PDB file of C-alpha atoms and ligand atoms in Angstrom:
ATOM      1  CA  UNK G 913       0.000   0.000   0.000  1.00 93.00           C
ATOM      2  CA  UNK G 914       1.285   3.457  -0.874  1.00 96.00           C
ATOM      3  CA  UNK G 915       1.911   5.519   2.243  1.00 97.00           C
ATOM      4  CA  UNK G 916       2.628   9.172   2.961  1.00 98.00           C
ATOM      5  CA  UNK G 917       5.962   9.687   4.732  1.00 97.00           C
ATOM      6  CA  UNK G 918       7.639  12.826   5.972  1.00 98.00           C
ATOM      7  CA  UNK G 919      11.088  13.812   4.661  1.00 98.00           C
ATOM      8  CA  UNK G 920      13.832  15.714   6.522  1.00 97.00           C
ATOM      9  CA  UNK G 921      12.714  19.193   5.439  1.00 97.00           C
ATOM     10  CA  UNK G 922       9.218  18.515   6.803  1.00 98.00           C
ATOM     11  CA  UNK G 923       7.612  18.035   3.376  1.00 98.00           C
ATOM     12  CA  UNK G 924       5.864  14.776   2.530  1.00 98.00           C
ATOM     13  CA  UNK G 925       6.562  12.148  -0.069  1.00 98.00           C
ATOM     14  CA  UNK G 926       5.014   8.779  -0.912  1.00 98.00           C
ATOM     15  CA  UNK G 927       6.611   5.398  -0.223  1.00 98.00           C
ATOM     16  CA  UNK G 928       5.939   2.727  -2.831  1.00 97.00           C
ATOM     17  CA  UNK G 929       6.453  -0.714  -1.192  1.00 96.00           C
ATOM     18  CA  UNK G 930       6.448  -2.583  -4.537  1.00 95.00           C
ATOM     19  CA  UNK G 931       9.423  -0.544  -5.717  1.00 96.00           C
ATOM     20  CA  UNK G 932      10.872  -0.205  -2.196  1.00 96.00           C
ATOM     21  CA  UNK G 933      11.499   3.502  -2.739  1.00 97.00           C
ATOM     22  CA  UNK G 934      10.148   6.983  -2.025  1.00 97.00           C
ATOM     23  CA  UNK G 935       8.893   9.337  -4.720  1.00 98.00           C
ATOM     24  CA  UNK G 936      11.415  11.981  -3.545  1.00 97.00           C
ATOM     25  CA  UNK G 937      14.659  12.289  -1.589  1.00 97.00           C
ATOM     26  CA  UNK G 938      14.375  11.408   2.108  1.00 97.00           C
ATOM     27  CA  UNK G 939      16.500  14.518   2.732  1.00 97.00           C
ATOM     28  CA  UNK G 940      13.627  16.716   1.580  1.00 98.00           C
ATOM     29  CA  UNK G 941      11.009  16.358  -1.148  1.00 98.00           C
ATOM     30  CA  UNK G 942      10.381  20.071  -1.409  1.00 98.00           C
ATOM     31  CA  UNK G 943      14.023  21.116  -1.404  1.00 97.00           C
ATOM     32  CA  UNK G 944      14.896  18.429  -3.976  1.00 98.00           C
ATOM     33  CA  UNK G 945      12.121  19.506  -6.311  1.00 98.00           C
ATOM     34  CA  UNK G 946      13.019  23.191  -5.956  1.00 98.00           C
ATOM     35  CA  UNK G 947      16.759  22.636  -6.359  1.00 98.00           C
ATOM     36  CA  UNK G 948      16.938  20.021  -9.124  1.00 98.00           C
ATOM     37  CA  UNK G 949      13.971  20.847 -11.279  1.00 98.00           C
ATOM     38  CA  UNK G 950      12.723  24.383 -10.627  1.00 98.00           C
ATOM     39  CA  UNK G 951      16.030  26.195  -9.974  1.00 98.00           C
ATOM     40  CA  UNK G 952      18.537  24.105 -11.956  1.00 98.00           C
ATOM     41  CA  UNK G 953      16.084  23.420 -14.807  1.00 98.00           C
ATOM     42  CA  UNK G 954      13.308  25.977 -15.275  1.00 98.00           C
ATOM     43  CA  UNK G 955      14.973  29.024 -13.662  1.00 97.00           C
ATOM     44  CA  UNK G 956      18.267  28.212 -15.403  1.00 97.00           C
ATOM     45  CA  UNK G 957      16.451  28.064 -18.751  1.00 97.00           C
ATOM     46  CA  UNK G 958      14.599  31.326 -18.075  1.00 96.00           C
ATOM     47  CA  UNK G 959      17.797  33.141 -17.061  1.00 95.00           C
ATOM     48  CA  UNK G 960      19.423  32.031 -20.297  1.00 93.00           C
ATOM     49  CA  UNK G 961      16.389  32.703 -22.514  1.00 91.00           C
ATOM     50  CA  UNK G 962      15.949  36.404 -21.710  1.00 81.00           C
ATOM     51  CA  UNK G 963      12.685  37.720 -23.184  1.00 80.00           C
ATOM     52  CA  UNK G 964      10.366  34.874 -24.055  1.00 81.00           C
ATOM     53  CA  UNK G 965       7.825  35.130 -26.818  1.00 81.00           C
ATOM     54  CA  UNK G 966       6.552  31.542 -26.909  1.00 88.00           C
ATOM     55  CA  UNK G 967       5.331  29.567 -23.875  1.00 95.00           C
ATOM     56  CA  UNK G 968       7.924  27.529 -22.003  1.00 98.00           C
ATOM     57  CA  UNK G 969       7.390  23.830 -22.591  1.00 98.00           C
ATOM     58  CA  UNK G 970       8.338  21.185 -20.048  1.00 98.00           C
ATOM     59  CA  UNK G 971       8.249  17.391 -20.385  1.00 98.00           C
ATOM     60  CA  UNK G 972       8.458  15.415 -17.149  1.00 98.00           C
ATOM     61  CA  UNK G 973       9.261  11.706 -17.014  1.00 98.00           C
ATOM     62  CA  UNK G 974       7.511  10.340 -13.889  1.00 98.00           C
ATOM     63  CA  UNK G 975       4.771  12.848 -13.036  1.00 98.00           C
ATOM     64  CA  UNK G 976       3.901  11.138  -9.729  1.00 98.00           C
ATOM     65  CA  UNK G 977       2.420  13.514  -7.159  1.00 98.00           C
ATOM     66  CA  UNK G 978       2.790  16.529  -9.463  1.00 98.00           C
ATOM     67  CA  UNK G 979       5.103  18.373  -7.042  1.00 98.00           C
ATOM     68  CA  UNK G 980       7.519  19.411  -9.809  1.00 98.00           C
ATOM     69  CA  UNK G 981       4.600  20.595 -11.906  1.00 98.00           C
ATOM     70  CA  UNK G 982       3.010  22.552  -9.043  1.00 98.00           C
ATOM     71  CA  UNK G 983       6.200  24.416  -8.111  1.00 98.00           C
ATOM     72  CA  UNK G 984       6.961  25.159 -11.772  1.00 98.00           C
ATOM     73  CA  UNK G 985       3.429  26.369 -12.486  1.00 98.00           C
ATOM     74  CA  UNK G 986       3.458  28.534  -9.361  1.00 98.00           C
ATOM     75  CA  UNK G 987       6.719  30.191 -10.447  1.00 97.00           C
ATOM     76  CA  UNK G 988       5.367  30.775 -13.961  1.00 97.00           C
ATOM     77  CA  UNK G 989       2.147  32.253 -12.536  1.00 96.00           C
ATOM     78  CA  UNK G 990       4.159  34.679 -10.409  1.00 95.00           C
ATOM     79  CA  UNK G 991       6.324  35.705 -13.367  1.00 94.00           C
ATOM     80  CA  UNK G 992       3.360  35.713 -15.788  1.00 94.00           C
ATOM     81  CA  UNK G 993       5.091  33.262 -18.063  1.00 96.00           C
ATOM     82  CA  UNK G 994       3.047  30.914 -20.244  1.00 97.00           C
ATOM     83  CA  UNK G 995       3.717  27.264 -19.482  1.00 98.00           C
ATOM     84  CA  UNK G 996       2.820  24.125 -21.440  1.00 98.00           C
ATOM     85  CA  UNK G 997       3.556  21.102 -19.252  1.00 98.00           C
ATOM     86  CA  UNK G 998       3.404  17.444 -20.265  1.00 98.00           C
ATOM     87  CA  UNK G 999       3.910  14.683 -17.724  1.00 98.00           C
ATOM     88  CA  UNK G1000       4.499  11.014 -18.550  1.00 98.00           C
ATOM     89  CA  UNK G1001       3.182   8.635 -15.914  1.00 98.00           C
ATOM     90  CA  UNK G1002       2.691   4.883 -16.257  1.00 98.00           C
ATOM     91  CA  UNK G1003       0.963   4.431 -12.871  1.00 98.00           C
ATOM     92  CA  UNK G1004      -1.018   7.576 -12.034  1.00 98.00           C
ATOM     93  CA  UNK G1005      -1.759   8.212  -8.367  1.00 98.00           C
ATOM     94  CA  UNK G1006      -5.357   8.707  -7.333  1.00 98.00           C
ATOM     95  CA  UNK G1007      -6.567  12.254  -6.794  1.00 97.00           C
ATOM     96  CA  UNK G1008      -7.246  11.263  -3.166  1.00 96.00           C
ATOM     97  CA  UNK G1009      -3.626  10.224  -2.622  1.00 97.00           C
ATOM     98  CA  UNK G1010      -2.335  13.473  -4.114  1.00 98.00           C
ATOM     99  CA  UNK G1011      -4.784  15.302  -1.837  1.00 97.00           C
ATOM    100  CA  UNK G1012      -2.935  13.875   1.189  1.00 97.00           C
ATOM    101  CA  UNK G1013       0.515  15.216   0.239  1.00 98.00           C
ATOM    102  CA  UNK G1014       0.032  18.628   1.865  1.00 98.00           C
ATOM    103  CA  UNK G1015       1.566  20.328  -1.182  1.00 98.00           C
ATOM    104  CA  UNK G1016      -1.075  23.061  -1.049  1.00 98.00           C
ATOM    105  CA  UNK G1017       1.216  24.795   1.515  1.00 98.00           C
ATOM    106  CA  UNK G1018       3.811  25.569  -1.145  1.00 98.00           C
ATOM    107  CA  UNK G1019       1.694  27.088  -3.924  1.00 98.00           C
ATOM    108  CA  UNK G1020      -1.237  29.470  -4.405  1.00 97.00           C
ATOM    109  CA  UNK G1021      -4.706  28.358  -3.325  1.00 98.00           C
ATOM    110  CA  UNK G1022      -6.053  28.882  -6.880  1.00 97.00           C
ATOM    111  CA  UNK G1023      -3.386  26.650  -8.395  1.00 98.00           C
ATOM    112  CA  UNK G1024      -4.054  23.866  -5.874  1.00 98.00           C
ATOM    113  CA  UNK G1025      -7.802  24.081  -6.434  1.00 98.00           C
ATOM    114  CA  UNK G1026      -7.455  23.998 -10.240  1.00 98.00           C
ATOM    115  CA  UNK G1027      -4.921  21.163 -10.120  1.00 98.00           C
ATOM    116  CA  UNK G1028      -7.280  19.075  -8.004  1.00 97.00           C
ATOM    117  CA  UNK G1029     -10.211  19.819 -10.308  1.00 97.00           C
ATOM    118  CA  UNK G1030      -8.251  19.155 -13.517  1.00 98.00           C
ATOM    119  CA  UNK G1031      -5.918  16.287 -12.532  1.00 98.00           C
ATOM    120  CA  UNK G1032      -8.214  13.482 -13.731  1.00 98.00           C
ATOM    121  CA  UNK G1033      -9.168  15.230 -17.013  1.00 98.00           C
ATOM    122  CA  UNK G1034      -5.448  15.939 -17.619  1.00 98.00           C
ATOM    123  CA  UNK G1035      -4.887  12.167 -17.789  1.00 98.00           C
ATOM    124  CA  UNK G1036      -7.001  12.091 -20.983  1.00 98.00           C
ATOM    125  CA  UNK G1037      -5.855  15.285 -22.702  1.00 97.00           C
ATOM    126  CA  UNK G1038      -4.717  18.878 -22.370  1.00 98.00           C
ATOM    127  CA  UNK G1039      -6.453  21.063 -19.746  1.00 98.00           C
ATOM    128  CA  UNK G1040      -6.098  24.681 -18.654  1.00 98.00           C
ATOM    129  CA  UNK G1041      -4.929  25.038 -15.082  1.00 97.00           C
ATOM    130  CA  UNK G1042      -4.733  28.837 -15.177  1.00 94.00           C
ATOM    131  CA  UNK G1043      -4.899  31.435 -17.974  1.00 92.00           C
ATOM    132  CA  UNK G1044      -1.168  30.949 -18.566  1.00 95.00           C
ATOM    133  CA  UNK G1045      -0.753  27.241 -17.790  1.00 98.00           C
ATOM    134  CA  UNK G1046      -1.725  24.092 -19.691  1.00 98.00           C
ATOM    135  CA  UNK G1047      -1.202  20.541 -18.460  1.00 98.00           C
ATOM    136  CA  UNK G1048      -1.531  17.085 -19.927  1.00 98.00           C
ATOM    137  CA  UNK G1049      -0.417  13.772 -18.462  1.00 98.00           C
ATOM    138  CA  UNK G1050       0.324  10.934 -20.874  1.00 98.00           C
ATOM    139  CA  UNK G1051      -0.858   7.833 -19.041  1.00 98.00           C
ATOM    140  CA  UNK G1052       1.626   5.388 -20.527  1.00 98.00           C
ATOM    141  CA  UNK G1053       5.079   3.920 -19.968  1.00 98.00           C
ATOM    142  CA  UNK G1054       7.930   6.151 -21.127  1.00 98.00           C
ATOM    143  CA  UNK G1055       8.794   3.978 -24.130  1.00 98.00           C
ATOM    144  CA  UNK G1056       5.194   4.170 -25.408  1.00 98.00           C
ATOM    145  CA  UNK G1057       5.117   7.979 -25.254  1.00 98.00           C
ATOM    146  CA  UNK G1058       4.941   9.563 -28.707  1.00 98.00           C
ATOM    147  CA  UNK G1059       4.762  13.235 -29.576  1.00 98.00           C
ATOM    148  CA  UNK G1060       5.376  15.428 -32.595  1.00 97.00           C
ATOM    149  CA  UNK G1061       6.490  18.166 -30.193  1.00 97.00           C
ATOM    150  CA  UNK G1062       9.903  18.888 -28.699  1.00 98.00           C
ATOM    151  CA  UNK G1063      10.314  20.623 -25.343  1.00 98.00           C
ATOM    152  CA  UNK G1064      12.458  23.415 -23.896  1.00 98.00           C
ATOM    153  CA  UNK G1065      13.097  21.541 -20.660  1.00 98.00           C
ATOM    154  CA  UNK G1066      12.977  17.878 -19.636  1.00 98.00           C
ATOM    155  CA  UNK G1067      12.613  16.909 -15.989  1.00 98.00           C
ATOM    156  CA  UNK G1068      13.800  13.306 -15.687  1.00 98.00           C
ATOM    157  CA  UNK G1069      12.399  12.052 -12.373  1.00 98.00           C
ATOM    158  CA  UNK G1070      12.338   8.255 -12.567  1.00 98.00           C
ATOM    159  CA  UNK G1071      12.905   6.026  -9.532  1.00 98.00           C
ATOM    160  CA  UNK G1072      16.625   5.558  -8.842  1.00 96.00           C
ATOM    161  CA  UNK G1073      18.657   3.297 -11.113  1.00 95.00           C
ATOM    162  CA  UNK G1074      19.042   0.690  -8.331  1.00 95.00           C
ATOM    163  CA  UNK G1075      15.248   0.259  -8.234  1.00 96.00           C
ATOM    164  CA  UNK G1076      14.281   0.765 -11.884  1.00 96.00           C
ATOM    165  CA  UNK G1077      17.376   0.275 -14.083  1.00 96.00           C
ATOM    166  CA  UNK G1078      15.318   0.046 -17.270  1.00 96.00           C
ATOM    167  CA  UNK G1079      14.368   3.738 -16.897  1.00 97.00           C
ATOM    168  CA  UNK G1080      18.058   4.710 -17.118  1.00 97.00           C
ATOM    169  CA  UNK G1081      19.292   2.476 -19.942  1.00 96.00           C
ATOM    170  CA  UNK G1082      20.321   3.761 -23.376  1.00 96.00           C
ATOM    171  CA  UNK G1083      16.899   3.032 -24.896  1.00 97.00           C
ATOM    172  CA  UNK G1084      15.020   5.011 -22.220  1.00 97.00           C
ATOM    173  CA  UNK G1085      17.461   7.941 -22.263  1.00 97.00           C
ATOM    174  CA  UNK G1086      17.494   8.004 -26.084  1.00 97.00           C
ATOM    175  CA  UNK G1087      13.704   7.900 -26.228  1.00 98.00           C
ATOM    176  CA  UNK G1088      13.562  10.848 -23.813  1.00 98.00           C
ATOM    177  CA  UNK G1089      16.254  13.058 -25.342  1.00 98.00           C
ATOM    178  CA  UNK G1090      14.634  12.933 -28.806  1.00 98.00           C
ATOM    179  CA  UNK G1091      11.952  15.215 -27.318  1.00 98.00           C
ATOM    180  CA  UNK G1092      14.450  17.899 -26.229  1.00 98.00           C
ATOM    181  CA  UNK G1093      14.641  20.969 -28.481  1.00 97.00           C
ATOM    182  CA  UNK G1094      18.043  22.089 -29.745  1.00 96.00           C
ATOM    183  CA  UNK G1095      19.189  24.473 -26.999  1.00 95.00           C
ATOM    184  CA  UNK G1096      16.891  22.750 -24.503  1.00 97.00           C
ATOM    185  CA  UNK G1097      17.839  21.750 -20.951  1.00 98.00           C
ATOM    186  CA  UNK G1098      17.613  18.238 -19.440  1.00 98.00           C
ATOM    187  CA  UNK G1099      17.897  17.860 -15.658  1.00 98.00           C
ATOM    188  CA  UNK G1100      17.839  14.939 -13.286  1.00 98.00           C
ATOM    189  CA  UNK G1101      18.700  14.487  -9.606  1.00 98.00           C
ATOM    190  CA  UNK G1102      21.321  11.783 -10.183  1.00 95.00           C
ATOM    191  CA  UNK G1103      24.519  11.420 -12.134  1.00 94.00           C
ATOM    192  CA  UNK G1104      26.137   8.155 -13.188  1.00 87.00           C
ATOM    193  CA  UNK G1105      28.905   7.357 -15.654  1.00 90.00           C
ATOM    194  CA  UNK G1106      26.482   5.540 -17.905  1.00 91.00           C
ATOM    195  CA  UNK G1107      23.967   8.382 -17.901  1.00 94.00           C
ATOM    196  CA  UNK G1108      26.676  10.918 -18.760  1.00 96.00           C
ATOM    197  CA  UNK G1109      27.946   8.747 -21.620  1.00 96.00           C
ATOM    198  CA  UNK G1110      24.457   8.099 -22.982  1.00 96.00           C
ATOM    199  CA  UNK G1111      23.452  11.761 -22.911  1.00 97.00           C
ATOM    200  CA  UNK G1112      26.758  12.877 -24.464  1.00 97.00           C
ATOM    201  CA  UNK G1113      26.445  10.264 -27.214  1.00 97.00           C
ATOM    202  CA  UNK G1114      23.107  11.874 -28.107  1.00 96.00           C
ATOM    203  CA  UNK G1115      24.863  15.151 -28.867  1.00 96.00           C
ATOM    204  CA  UNK G1116      24.285  16.974 -25.573  1.00 97.00           C
ATOM    205  CA  UNK G1117      26.743  19.011 -23.541  1.00 97.00           C
ATOM    206  CA  UNK G1118      26.828  17.500 -20.063  1.00 97.00           C
ATOM    207  CA  UNK G1119      27.451  19.364 -16.831  1.00 96.00           C
ATOM    208  CA  UNK G1120      27.847  18.131 -13.250  1.00 95.00           C
ATOM    209  CA  UNK G1121      25.795  20.627 -11.258  1.00 96.00           C
ATOM    210  CA  UNK G1122      25.684  20.808  -7.441  1.00 96.00           C
ATOM    211  CA  UNK G1123      23.186  18.256  -6.129  1.00 97.00           C
ATOM    212  CA  UNK G1124      20.239  18.693  -3.786  1.00 95.00           C
ATOM    213  CA  UNK G1125      21.001  18.161  -0.060  1.00 92.00           C
ATOM    214  CA  UNK G1126      22.115  14.546   0.387  1.00 92.00           C
ATOM    215  CA  UNK G1127      23.636  14.330  -3.122  1.00 94.00           C
ATOM    216  CA  UNK G1128      26.911  15.925  -4.131  1.00 94.00           C
ATOM    217  CA  UNK G1129      26.111  16.248  -7.816  1.00 96.00           C
ATOM    218  CA  UNK G1130      23.261  16.125 -10.307  1.00 98.00           C
ATOM    219  CA  UNK G1131      23.253  16.091 -14.083  1.00 97.00           C
ATOM    220  CA  UNK G1132      22.286  18.957 -16.327  1.00 98.00           C
ATOM    221  CA  UNK G1133      22.609  18.627 -20.090  1.00 98.00           C
ATOM    222  CA  UNK G1134      21.995  21.007 -22.969  1.00 97.00           C
ATOM    223  CA  UNK G1135      21.286  19.910 -26.480  1.00 94.00           C
TER     224      UNK G1135
HETATM  225  C1  SAM L1855      10.518   9.209  -8.460  1.00 81.05           C
HETATM  226  S1  SAM L1855       8.829   9.014  -8.825  1.00 81.05           S
HETATM  227  C2  SAM L1855       8.373  10.563  -9.499  1.00 81.05           C
HETATM  228  C3  SAM L1855       8.142  11.667  -8.546  1.00 81.05           C
HETATM  229  C4  SAM L1855       7.350  12.782  -9.157  1.00 81.05           C
HETATM  230  N1  SAM L1855       8.082  13.528 -10.136  1.00 81.05           N
HETATM  231  C5  SAM L1855       6.790  13.629  -8.055  1.00 81.05           C
HETATM  232  O1  SAM L1855       7.189  14.817  -7.928  1.00 81.05           O
HETATM  233  O2  SAM L1855       5.967  13.119  -7.314  1.00 81.05           O
HETATM  234  C6  SAM L1855       8.904   8.035 -10.312  1.00 81.05           C
HETATM  235  C7  SAM L1855       7.604   8.003 -11.096  1.00 81.05           C
HETATM  236  O3  SAM L1855       7.816   7.276 -12.300  1.00 81.05           O
HETATM  237  C8  SAM L1855       6.649   6.506 -12.553  1.00 81.05           C
HETATM  238  N2  SAM L1855       6.998   5.407 -13.479  1.00 81.05           N
HETATM  239  C9  SAM L1855       7.468   4.172 -13.173  1.00 81.05           C
HETATM  240  N3  SAM L1855       7.722   3.465 -14.295  1.00 81.05           N
HETATM  241  C10 SAM L1855       7.412   4.289 -15.330  1.00 81.05           C
HETATM  242  C11 SAM L1855       7.464   4.141 -16.743  1.00 81.05           C
HETATM  243  N4  SAM L1855       7.890   3.017 -17.339  1.00 81.05           N
HETATM  244  N5  SAM L1855       7.048   5.173 -17.507  1.00 81.05           N
HETATM  245  C12 SAM L1855       6.612   6.322 -16.934  1.00 81.05           C
HETATM  246  N6  SAM L1855       6.538   6.520 -15.608  1.00 81.05           N
HETATM  247  C13 SAM L1855       6.944   5.516 -14.812  1.00 81.05           C
HETATM  248  C14 SAM L1855       6.228   6.060 -11.179  1.00 81.05           C
HETATM  249  O4  SAM L1855       4.897   5.631 -11.156  1.00 81.05           O
HETATM  250  C15 SAM L1855       6.479   7.302 -10.350  1.00 81.05           C
HETATM  251  O5  SAM L1855       5.368   8.141 -10.343  1.00 81.05           O
END
């Protein structure tokens, strides 16, 4: 049974007993999501992009609780940036489970209310979460995901390689990187020799960035 557990920064995550792993770092779900995805991914992209004309597009592998989406959408709302967000999730959580995460503390009340109302519809197609934010969640395994679109930013948030090695092999990484725009940014919380090699072989520039608390380094790549 999936259970809510508290992490070291006081924010909650979910423990999946079948996988034997949490959805986020035990050192802090909130600080991991902010550091790895929002600051090192989205904010990094925005700082580099300067004035944006088109919406920012994000693809997330492993949508889970939606924490990365919520923090990203909240930032974009505050900065009045248009956001098109696509999550890939093979095993969507129930709305009730997401309702128990307590993530409403970290974002605006309107965003939380809209996310709750639109989460289930988002699993079948694109929905509007706010005037500047669109969300869709592809309910399929990563390797079955198909799109004609490429994205500015990819958040790669699979379970760790020790628990789900098939999410980190060359086929999975290659399938993911094909959806990154030239000039786009790929971020993930981990860094391994194999991941670096695979991402480099796909024509990306790879950088070891400082990791979230509990991890010395994370990987950021640019295509
Ligand atoms: C580390 S958790 C993601 C945490 C999530 N980003 C969040 O903030 O809650 C990994 C996610 O990958 C999903 N997953 C597992 N196998 C998958 C696959 N083959 N394709 C897509 N998603 C998968 C899991 O169900 C889980 O939600």
